[in-house]
XYZ file of C-alpha atoms in Angstrom:
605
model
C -66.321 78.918 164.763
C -65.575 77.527 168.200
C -65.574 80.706 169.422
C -68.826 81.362 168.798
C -70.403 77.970 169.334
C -68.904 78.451 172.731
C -70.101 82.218 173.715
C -73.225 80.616 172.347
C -73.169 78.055 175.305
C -73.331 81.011 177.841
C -76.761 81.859 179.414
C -78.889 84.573 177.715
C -78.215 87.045 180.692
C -74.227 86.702 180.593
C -74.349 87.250 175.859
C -76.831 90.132 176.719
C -74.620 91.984 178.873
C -71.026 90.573 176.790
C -72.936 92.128 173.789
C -74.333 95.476 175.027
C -70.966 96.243 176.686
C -69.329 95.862 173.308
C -71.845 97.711 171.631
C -71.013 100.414 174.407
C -67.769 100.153 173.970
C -67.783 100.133 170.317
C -70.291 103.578 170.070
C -67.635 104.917 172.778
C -64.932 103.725 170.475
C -66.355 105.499 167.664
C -67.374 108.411 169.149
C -63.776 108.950 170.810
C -61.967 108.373 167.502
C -63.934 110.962 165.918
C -63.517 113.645 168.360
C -59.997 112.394 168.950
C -59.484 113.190 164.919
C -61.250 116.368 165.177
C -59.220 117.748 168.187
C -55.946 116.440 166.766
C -56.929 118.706 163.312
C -58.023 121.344 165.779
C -54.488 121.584 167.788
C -52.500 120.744 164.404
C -54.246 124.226 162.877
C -54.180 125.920 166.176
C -50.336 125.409 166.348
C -49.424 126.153 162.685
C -51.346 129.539 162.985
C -50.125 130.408 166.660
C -46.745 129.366 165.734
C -46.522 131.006 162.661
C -47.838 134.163 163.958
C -44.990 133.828 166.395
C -42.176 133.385 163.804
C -43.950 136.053 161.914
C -44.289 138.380 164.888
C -40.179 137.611 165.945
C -39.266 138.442 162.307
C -40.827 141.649 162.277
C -38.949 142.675 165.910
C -35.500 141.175 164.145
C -36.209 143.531 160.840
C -37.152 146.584 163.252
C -34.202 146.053 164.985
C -31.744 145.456 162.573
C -32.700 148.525 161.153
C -32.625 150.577 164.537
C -28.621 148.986 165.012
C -28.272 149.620 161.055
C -29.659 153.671 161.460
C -26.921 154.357 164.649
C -24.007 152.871 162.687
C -25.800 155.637 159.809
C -25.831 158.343 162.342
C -22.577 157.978 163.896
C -20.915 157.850 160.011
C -22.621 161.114 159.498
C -20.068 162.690 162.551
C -17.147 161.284 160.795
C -15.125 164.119 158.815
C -11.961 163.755 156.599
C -9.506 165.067 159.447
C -10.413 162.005 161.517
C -10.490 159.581 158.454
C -7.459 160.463 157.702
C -5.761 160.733 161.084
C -5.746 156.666 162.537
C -5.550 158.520 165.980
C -8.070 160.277 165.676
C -10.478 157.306 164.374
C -9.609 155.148 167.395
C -10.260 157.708 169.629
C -13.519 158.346 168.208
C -14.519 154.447 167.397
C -13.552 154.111 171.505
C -15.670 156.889 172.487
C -18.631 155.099 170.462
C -20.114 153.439 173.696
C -23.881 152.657 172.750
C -22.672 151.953 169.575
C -20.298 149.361 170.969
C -23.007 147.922 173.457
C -24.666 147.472 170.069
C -21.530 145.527 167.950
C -19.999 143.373 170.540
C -17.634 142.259 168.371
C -16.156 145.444 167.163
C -16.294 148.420 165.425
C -14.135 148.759 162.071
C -13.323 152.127 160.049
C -11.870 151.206 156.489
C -9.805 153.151 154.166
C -11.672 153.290 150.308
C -8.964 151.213 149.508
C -9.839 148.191 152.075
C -7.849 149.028 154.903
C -8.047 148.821 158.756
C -7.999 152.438 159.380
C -9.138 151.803 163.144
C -10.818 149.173 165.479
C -12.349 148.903 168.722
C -11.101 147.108 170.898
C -8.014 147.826 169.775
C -5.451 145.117 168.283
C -1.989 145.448 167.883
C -0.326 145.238 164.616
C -3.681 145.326 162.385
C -3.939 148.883 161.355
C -3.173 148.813 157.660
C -4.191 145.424 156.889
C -5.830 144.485 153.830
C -9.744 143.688 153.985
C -10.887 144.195 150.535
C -11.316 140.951 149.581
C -13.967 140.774 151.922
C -17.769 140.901 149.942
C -18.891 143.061 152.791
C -16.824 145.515 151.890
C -16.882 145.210 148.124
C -20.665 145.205 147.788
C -20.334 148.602 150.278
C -18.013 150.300 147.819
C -19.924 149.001 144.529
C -23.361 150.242 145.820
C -22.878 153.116 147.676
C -25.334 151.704 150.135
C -25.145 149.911 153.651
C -24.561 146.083 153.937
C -25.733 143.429 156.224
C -23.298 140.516 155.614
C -23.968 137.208 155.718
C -21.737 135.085 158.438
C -18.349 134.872 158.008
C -15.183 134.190 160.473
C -14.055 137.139 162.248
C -10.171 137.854 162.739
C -10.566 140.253 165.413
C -11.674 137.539 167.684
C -9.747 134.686 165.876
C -12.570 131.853 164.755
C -16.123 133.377 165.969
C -18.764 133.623 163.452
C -19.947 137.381 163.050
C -21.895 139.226 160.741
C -20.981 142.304 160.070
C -23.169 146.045 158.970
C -21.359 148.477 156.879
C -22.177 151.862 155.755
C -19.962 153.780 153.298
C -18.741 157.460 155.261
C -18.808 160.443 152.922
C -17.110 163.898 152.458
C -19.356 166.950 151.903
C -19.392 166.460 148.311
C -20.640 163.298 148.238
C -17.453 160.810 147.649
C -16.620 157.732 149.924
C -13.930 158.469 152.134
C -14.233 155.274 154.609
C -16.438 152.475 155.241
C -17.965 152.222 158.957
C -18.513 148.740 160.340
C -20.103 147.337 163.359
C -19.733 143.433 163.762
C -22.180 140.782 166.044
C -19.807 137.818 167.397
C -22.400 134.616 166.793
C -21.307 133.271 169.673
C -21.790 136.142 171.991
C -24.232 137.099 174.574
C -25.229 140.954 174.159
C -26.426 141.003 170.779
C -29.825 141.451 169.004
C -29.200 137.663 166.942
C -27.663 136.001 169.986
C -31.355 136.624 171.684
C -32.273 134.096 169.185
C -30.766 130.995 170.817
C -32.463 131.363 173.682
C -36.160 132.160 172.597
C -38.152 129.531 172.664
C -41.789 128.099 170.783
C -43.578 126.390 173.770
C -41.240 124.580 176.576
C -39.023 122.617 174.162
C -39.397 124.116 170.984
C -36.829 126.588 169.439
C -36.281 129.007 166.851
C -32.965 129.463 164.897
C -32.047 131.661 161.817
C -30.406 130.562 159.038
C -29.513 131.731 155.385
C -30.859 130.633 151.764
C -27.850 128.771 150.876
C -28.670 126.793 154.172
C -25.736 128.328 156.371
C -27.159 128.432 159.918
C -26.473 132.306 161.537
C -28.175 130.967 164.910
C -29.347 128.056 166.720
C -29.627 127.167 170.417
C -26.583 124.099 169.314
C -23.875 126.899 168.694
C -21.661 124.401 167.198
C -24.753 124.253 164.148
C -23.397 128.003 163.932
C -21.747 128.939 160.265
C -22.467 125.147 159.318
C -24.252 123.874 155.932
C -25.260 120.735 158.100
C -29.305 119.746 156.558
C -28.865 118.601 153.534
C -31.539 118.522 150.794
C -34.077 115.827 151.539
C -33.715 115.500 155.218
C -36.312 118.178 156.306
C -38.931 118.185 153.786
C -40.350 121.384 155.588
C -36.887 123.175 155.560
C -36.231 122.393 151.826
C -39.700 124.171 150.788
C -38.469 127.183 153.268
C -35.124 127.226 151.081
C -36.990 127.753 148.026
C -39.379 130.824 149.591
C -41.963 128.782 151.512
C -44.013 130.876 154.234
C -46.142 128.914 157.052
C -46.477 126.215 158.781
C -46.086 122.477 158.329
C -45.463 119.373 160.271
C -41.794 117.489 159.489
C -38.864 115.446 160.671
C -35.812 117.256 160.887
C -32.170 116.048 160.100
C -31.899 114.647 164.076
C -34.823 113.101 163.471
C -37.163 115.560 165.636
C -40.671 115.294 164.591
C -42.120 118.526 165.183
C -44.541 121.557 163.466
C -42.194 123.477 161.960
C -42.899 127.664 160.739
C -40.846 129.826 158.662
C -40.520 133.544 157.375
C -38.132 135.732 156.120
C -36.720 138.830 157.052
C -37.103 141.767 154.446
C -34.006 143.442 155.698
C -31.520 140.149 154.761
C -33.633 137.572 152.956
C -32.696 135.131 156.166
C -35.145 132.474 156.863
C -36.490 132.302 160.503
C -37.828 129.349 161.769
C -39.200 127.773 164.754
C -39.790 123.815 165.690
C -42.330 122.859 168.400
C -41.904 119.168 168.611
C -44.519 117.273 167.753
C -45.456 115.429 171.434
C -45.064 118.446 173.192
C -47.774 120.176 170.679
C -49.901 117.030 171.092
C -49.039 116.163 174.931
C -52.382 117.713 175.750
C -53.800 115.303 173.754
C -52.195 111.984 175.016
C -53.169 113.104 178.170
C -57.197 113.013 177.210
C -56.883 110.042 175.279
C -55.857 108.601 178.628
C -58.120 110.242 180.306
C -61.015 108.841 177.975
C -59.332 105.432 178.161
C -59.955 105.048 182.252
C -63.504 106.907 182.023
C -64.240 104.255 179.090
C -63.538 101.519 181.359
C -65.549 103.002 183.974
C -67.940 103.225 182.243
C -67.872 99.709 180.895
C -67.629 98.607 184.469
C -71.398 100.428 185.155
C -72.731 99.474 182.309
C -72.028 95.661 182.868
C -73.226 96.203 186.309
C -76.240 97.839 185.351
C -76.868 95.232 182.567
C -76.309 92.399 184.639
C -78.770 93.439 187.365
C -81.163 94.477 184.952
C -81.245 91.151 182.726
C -81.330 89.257 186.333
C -84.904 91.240 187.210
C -86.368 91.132 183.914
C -85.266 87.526 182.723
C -85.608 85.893 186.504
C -89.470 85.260 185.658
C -87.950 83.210 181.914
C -84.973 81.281 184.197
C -88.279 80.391 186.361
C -90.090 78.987 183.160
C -87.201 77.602 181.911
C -86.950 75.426 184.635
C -90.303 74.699 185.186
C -90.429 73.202 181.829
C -87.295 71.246 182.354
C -88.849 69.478 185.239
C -89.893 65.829 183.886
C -93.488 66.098 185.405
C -94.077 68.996 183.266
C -93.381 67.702 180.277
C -96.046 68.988 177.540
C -98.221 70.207 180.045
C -99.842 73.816 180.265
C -97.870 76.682 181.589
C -99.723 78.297 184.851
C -101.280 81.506 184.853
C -98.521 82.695 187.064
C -96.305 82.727 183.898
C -99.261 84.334 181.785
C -98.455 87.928 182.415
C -99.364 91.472 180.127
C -95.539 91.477 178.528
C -93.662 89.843 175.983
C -92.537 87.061 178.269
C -96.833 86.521 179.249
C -96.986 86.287 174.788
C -94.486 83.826 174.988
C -96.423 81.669 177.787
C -99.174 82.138 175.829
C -97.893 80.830 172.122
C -96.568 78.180 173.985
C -99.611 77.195 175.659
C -101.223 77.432 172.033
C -98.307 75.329 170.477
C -98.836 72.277 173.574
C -103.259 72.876 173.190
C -102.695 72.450 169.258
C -100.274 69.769 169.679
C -102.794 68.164 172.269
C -105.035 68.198 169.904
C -103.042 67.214 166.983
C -101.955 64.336 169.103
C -105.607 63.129 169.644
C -106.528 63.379 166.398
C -103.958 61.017 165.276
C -104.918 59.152 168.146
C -107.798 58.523 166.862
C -106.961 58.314 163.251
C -104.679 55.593 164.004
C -107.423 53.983 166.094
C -109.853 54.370 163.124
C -107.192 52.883 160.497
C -106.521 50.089 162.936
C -110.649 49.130 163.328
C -110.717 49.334 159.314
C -107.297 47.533 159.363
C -108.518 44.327 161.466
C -111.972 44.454 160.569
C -112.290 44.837 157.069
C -113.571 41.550 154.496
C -110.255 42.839 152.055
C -107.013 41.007 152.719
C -104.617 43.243 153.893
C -100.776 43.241 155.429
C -98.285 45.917 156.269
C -94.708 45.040 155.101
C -91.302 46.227 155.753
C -90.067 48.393 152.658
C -86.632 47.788 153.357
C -86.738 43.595 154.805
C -90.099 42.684 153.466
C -91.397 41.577 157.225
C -94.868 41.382 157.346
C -96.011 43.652 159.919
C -98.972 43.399 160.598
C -101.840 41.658 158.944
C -105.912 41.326 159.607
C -108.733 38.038 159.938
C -109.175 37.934 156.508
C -105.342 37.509 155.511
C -105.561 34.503 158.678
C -108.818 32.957 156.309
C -107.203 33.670 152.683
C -103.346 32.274 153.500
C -104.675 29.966 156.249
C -101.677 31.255 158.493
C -102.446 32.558 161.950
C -101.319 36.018 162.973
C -98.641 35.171 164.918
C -97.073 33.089 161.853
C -97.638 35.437 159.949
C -95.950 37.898 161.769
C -92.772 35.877 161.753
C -92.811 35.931 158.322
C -91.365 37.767 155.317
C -93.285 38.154 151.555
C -90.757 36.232 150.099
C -92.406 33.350 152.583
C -96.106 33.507 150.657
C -94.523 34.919 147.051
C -94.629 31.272 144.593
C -92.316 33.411 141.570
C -89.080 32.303 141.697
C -85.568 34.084 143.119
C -85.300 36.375 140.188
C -89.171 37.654 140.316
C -88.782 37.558 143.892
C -86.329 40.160 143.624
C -87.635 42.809 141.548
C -90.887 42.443 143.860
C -88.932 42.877 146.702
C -87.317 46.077 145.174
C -90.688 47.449 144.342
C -91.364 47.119 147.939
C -88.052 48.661 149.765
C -88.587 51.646 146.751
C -91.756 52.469 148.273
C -93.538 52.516 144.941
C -96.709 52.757 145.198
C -98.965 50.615 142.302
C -100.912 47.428 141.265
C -99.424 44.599 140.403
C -100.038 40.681 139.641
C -98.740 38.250 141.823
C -98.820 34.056 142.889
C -99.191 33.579 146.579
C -99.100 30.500 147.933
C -101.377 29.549 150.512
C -100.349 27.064 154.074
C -101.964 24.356 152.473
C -99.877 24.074 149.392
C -101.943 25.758 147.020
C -101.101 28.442 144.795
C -103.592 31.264 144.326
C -103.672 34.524 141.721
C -103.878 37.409 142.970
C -103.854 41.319 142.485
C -101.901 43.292 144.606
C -102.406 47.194 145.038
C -99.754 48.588 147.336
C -98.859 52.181 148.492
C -96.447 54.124 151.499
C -98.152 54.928 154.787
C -96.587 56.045 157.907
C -98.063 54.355 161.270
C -96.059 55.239 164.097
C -93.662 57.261 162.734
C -92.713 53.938 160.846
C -92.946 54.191 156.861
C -94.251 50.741 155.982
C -95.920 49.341 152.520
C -99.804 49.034 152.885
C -100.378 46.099 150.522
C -104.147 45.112 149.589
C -104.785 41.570 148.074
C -107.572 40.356 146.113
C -108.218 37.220 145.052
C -108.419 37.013 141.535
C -107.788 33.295 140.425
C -111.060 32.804 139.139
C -110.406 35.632 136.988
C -107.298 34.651 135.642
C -108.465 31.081 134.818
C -111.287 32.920 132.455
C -108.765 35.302 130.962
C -106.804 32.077 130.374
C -110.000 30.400 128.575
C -110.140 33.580 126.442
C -106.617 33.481 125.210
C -107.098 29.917 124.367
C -110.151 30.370 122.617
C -108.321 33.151 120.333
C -105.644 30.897 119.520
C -107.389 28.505 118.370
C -109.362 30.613 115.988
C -106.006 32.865 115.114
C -104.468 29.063 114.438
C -107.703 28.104 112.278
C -108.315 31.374 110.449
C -104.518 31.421 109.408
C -104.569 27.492 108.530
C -107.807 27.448 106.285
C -107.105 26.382 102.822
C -109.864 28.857 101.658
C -109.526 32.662 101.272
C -111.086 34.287 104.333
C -111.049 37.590 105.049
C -113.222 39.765 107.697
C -115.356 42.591 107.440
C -116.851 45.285 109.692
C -120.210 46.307 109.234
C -119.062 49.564 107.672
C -117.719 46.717 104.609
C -114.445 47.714 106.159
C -112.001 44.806 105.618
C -110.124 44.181 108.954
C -108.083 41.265 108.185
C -106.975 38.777 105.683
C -105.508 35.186 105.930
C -102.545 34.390 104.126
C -104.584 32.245 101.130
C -107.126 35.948 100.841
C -103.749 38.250 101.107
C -102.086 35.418 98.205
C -105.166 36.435 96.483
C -104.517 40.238 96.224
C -101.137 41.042 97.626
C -101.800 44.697 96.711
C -104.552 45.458 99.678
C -102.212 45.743 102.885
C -104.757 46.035 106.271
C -102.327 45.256 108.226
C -102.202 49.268 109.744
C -105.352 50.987 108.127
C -108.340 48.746 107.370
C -109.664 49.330 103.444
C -113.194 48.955 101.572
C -113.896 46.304 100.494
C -114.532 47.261 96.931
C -110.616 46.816 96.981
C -111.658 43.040 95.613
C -113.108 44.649 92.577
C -109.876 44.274 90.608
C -109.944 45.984 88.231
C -112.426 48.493 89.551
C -116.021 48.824 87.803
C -118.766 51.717 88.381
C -121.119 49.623 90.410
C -120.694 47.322 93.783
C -123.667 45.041 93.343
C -122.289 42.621 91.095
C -119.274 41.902 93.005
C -121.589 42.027 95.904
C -123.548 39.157 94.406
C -120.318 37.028 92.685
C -118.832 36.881 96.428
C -122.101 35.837 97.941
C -123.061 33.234 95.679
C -122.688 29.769 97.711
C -121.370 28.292 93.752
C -119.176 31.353 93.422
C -117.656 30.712 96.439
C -116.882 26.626 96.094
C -115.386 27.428 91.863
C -113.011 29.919 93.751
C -112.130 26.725 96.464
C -111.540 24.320 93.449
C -109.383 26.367 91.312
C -111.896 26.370 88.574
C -110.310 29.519 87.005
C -112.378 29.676 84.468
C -115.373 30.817 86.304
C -113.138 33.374 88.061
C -112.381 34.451 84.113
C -115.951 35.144 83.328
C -115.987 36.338 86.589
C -113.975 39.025 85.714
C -115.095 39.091 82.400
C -118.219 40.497 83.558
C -116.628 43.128 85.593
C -114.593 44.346 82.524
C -118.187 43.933 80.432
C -119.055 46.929 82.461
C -116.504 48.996 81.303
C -118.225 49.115 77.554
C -118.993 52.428 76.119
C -122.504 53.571 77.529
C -124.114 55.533 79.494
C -122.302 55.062 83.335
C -124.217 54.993 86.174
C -123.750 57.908 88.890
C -120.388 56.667 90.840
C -121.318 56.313 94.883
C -118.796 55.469 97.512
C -120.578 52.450 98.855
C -118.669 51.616 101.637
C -119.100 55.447 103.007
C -122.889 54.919 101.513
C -123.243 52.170 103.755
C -121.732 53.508 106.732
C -123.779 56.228 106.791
């Protein structure tokens, strides 16, 4: 990678400190990602149960005081008689003179007939005594139950469009029987009432809590125009869709505008409303950001010592290797000893000292082959043998000694001018393959016909084999002489032609026996003679000529070394062959045999 190859050109000093810094940086790295993870987790659980303990906390306080409102509208029903009921005088008066209970309601209060009529209100309206309210489900589930009501939100007609929820608790006569319904309503979009303290309660500096019902109608929310609105709908708050369908706790989510925030929810006992609260996620996490930045600058810092620190400390311990390094790069030192100054007690002083070892070994190496080479070349030049170094890959003689100068009658400067194919007598095509034996580097004995300055053509033996001298591989040939040699060899063929020619020519049978009466060889008259004894691969007794077979050698032994036998067989004269042969089958009478011996093994042994 060029990258690499090129931080590898930097000095040791500068990849040290590059390298140490990022292992730094990368154990920082580490180390701040895991806390970072662990104090996210830690703030994440810290806010869901602080949070939630606030929404729980808040609940509680709404339930307690819905039911402290909820027990004064119960009290003041109890003072309500039939001669006010039924005197709408009478009830306004007494709904007017209702002032905590009105600081309570800030909408208004309401007194209803059993039959769903406006007996009274307060503040009073003109022209809505008598009108019909039954149709309301406040008032409906009042009269079925017997029991007081919180209603769910709904649009108020006393003040013309606000959102109000309104408590209802039936009034009764001494026996028992519903003679009116007392109401109290909250105006949504008021200031002086217990649910309108919702909108401005907040979770942390820009979180907020808002109340809303299980068929997702919104009662409060610090954006009153949310109020008495069915506006998140299913699947755009995860977190509020699992509050919906009875979720408790805490929970991190996106809301419908998109707010990510830690979101907590509980519900009231008193209505079944959901409260919840959103602390948006940054704020909750702002603490956070702020360390990770933090970390980020002391990181750097620290980065910025550490190099420092690195740097001066690589320049004091590696000062005394920059000073070997350039006394070895000075020419005149050159593969000489390192001082003592550089042979200290520490790593870099075992350093001096291997390489001292390496140059002493290499010294010694050096005169060694020194005088190796020396040796080779006194042996070389010296020596009675004819020898020559030759080019593997050209065939250029290389060198050669006296005795090459006395054999090819060439000095040894001509001969150094000259190539093997100069002195080689075989033709172009033998040439070749001797010259490939040579460039292969194959090392072997081989014949060969040199031919000598004066003309004459010599035989000679050539043993050759790779050597290096001088860092040079060359082909160390060694020639003898052997013409003499090869002239006798010759002599020797000859001579076995001639008797191969004569033994295969004679008119006469002639066949040849080992000592051990093993025959070796027939000519072609003797294998005429008894074409069924094949020596050409195994040798066979010679009791094979006994044909047919009889018990005892000797008389064949005598027939074939009678001088008379021997000229009847070169005559023809088949008639002494027949009594030849008659005698051998004479021997094959009825009588008494002789004890059978293998003769030939007999004789061998």
């Amino acid at each position: 990678m060029p990258t690499l190859s090129t931080f590898r050109s930097y000095s040791l000093k500068i990849r040290t400190a590059v390298a140490v810094t990022l292992l730094f940086i990368l154990f920082c790295f580490a180390c701040g990602y895991l806390g970072d993870r662990y104090i996210e987790h830690t703030i994440r659980e810290t806010v869901h149960n602080g949070q939630f303990s606030y929404v729980t906390s808040l609940a509680q306080s709404l339930d307690d005081k819905l039911e402290l409102v909820q027990d004064a509208l119960i009290n003041s029903a109890a003072n309500l008689g039939r001669e006010i009921v039924d005197n709408p005088d009478k009830a306004q008066e007494f709904l007017d003179s209702r002032y905590a209970l009105k600081s309570l309601y800030d909408n208004a209060l309401f007194l209803f007939s059993p039959d769903g009529r406006i007996i009274a209100e307060s503040p009073f309206l003109a022209d809505r005594r008598g009108r019909d309210i039954s149709f309301r489900h406040y008032f409906r589930t009042t009269m079925a139950t017997g029991k007081p009501f919180i209603s769910d939100p709904y649009v108020s007609t006393h003040k013309q469009g606000h959102p109000s929820v309104i408590m209802t608790v039936p009034v009764r006569d001494r026996q028992g029987q519903i003679i009116a319904v007392l109401a109290g309503a909250f105006d949504l979009l008021g200031k002086n009432n217990i649910l309108a303290d919702l909108a401005g309660m907040k979770s942390g500096k820009h979180g907020y809590v808002y109340l809303f019902t299980r068929d997702r109608t919104m009662i409060m929310h610090p954006d009153r125009s949310r109020i008495m609105k069915q506006d998140v709908p299913p699947g755009s708050n995860i977190m509020y869709d699992k509050a919906v369908t009875g979720f408790e706790g805490s929970g991190e989510t996106v809301n419908s505008r998109g707010l990510h925030a830690l979101s907590s929810f509980k519900r009231l006992q008193s209505t079944g409303w959901i409260l919840g609260a959103n602390f948006p996620f940054e704020e909750a996490f702002a603490p956070l950001v702020s360390a990770r930045r933090y970390y980020a600058g002391g990181l750097a810092f620290s980065a910025l010592l550490v190099i420092s620190g690195i740097w001066y400390m690589m320049h004091l311990y590696l000062s005394p290797l920059s000073g070997m390094t350039r006394y070895l790069a000075s020419p005149e030192h050159t593969g000489a000893l390192l001082p003592p100054v550089f042979v200290t007690g520490d790593e870099l002083g075992n350093l001096a000292r291997a390489y001292n070892n390496i140059i002493t070994e290499q010294m010694r190496q050096h005169e060694a082959l020194r005088e190796s080479e020396e040796r080779f070349r006194t042996l070389f030049h010296q020596h009675s043998a004819i020898f020559l170094l030759i080019d593997p890959l050209t065939g250029a003689i290389i060198d050669a000694n006296g005795s090459s100068t006395r054999f090819y009658g060439y000095s040894i400067d001509e001969l150094l001018r000259m190539n093997i194919s100069d002195i080689n007598a075989p033709g172009a095509e033998n040439h070749a393959e001797l010259r490939d034996r040579v460039s292969s580097g194959e090392s072997g004995q081989f014949n060969a016909t040199h031919r000598l300055k004066n003309g004459e053509l010599r035989s000679v033996s050539v043993h050759t084999t790779p050597i290096e001298v001088a860092g040079q591989q060359v082909q160390f040939s060694i020639i003898n002489d052997i013409t003499g040699q090869w002239e006798a060899e010759q002599l020797v063929v000859s001579r076995e032609k001639m008797f191969s020619s004569i033994f295969d020519n004679m008119g006469i049978g002639i066949s040849i026996i080992s000592p051990d009466l093993q025959i070796i060889s027939m000519n072609p008259v003797m294998a005429a003679w008894f074409p069924n004894l094949d020596v050409s691969t195994t040798p066979i007794c010679y009791m094979g000529f006994n044909t047919p077979p009889r018990e005892s050698p000797l008389p064949l032994v005598s027939h074939y070394s009678d001088p008379r036998r021997w000229q009847d067989s070169h005559r023809g004269n088949r008639d002494a062959h027949a009594r030849g042969s008659q005698e051998l089958q004479g021997s094959r009478n009825p009588g008494p045999r002789p004890q059978r011996r293998d003769y030939c093994r007999h004789r061998s042994g």
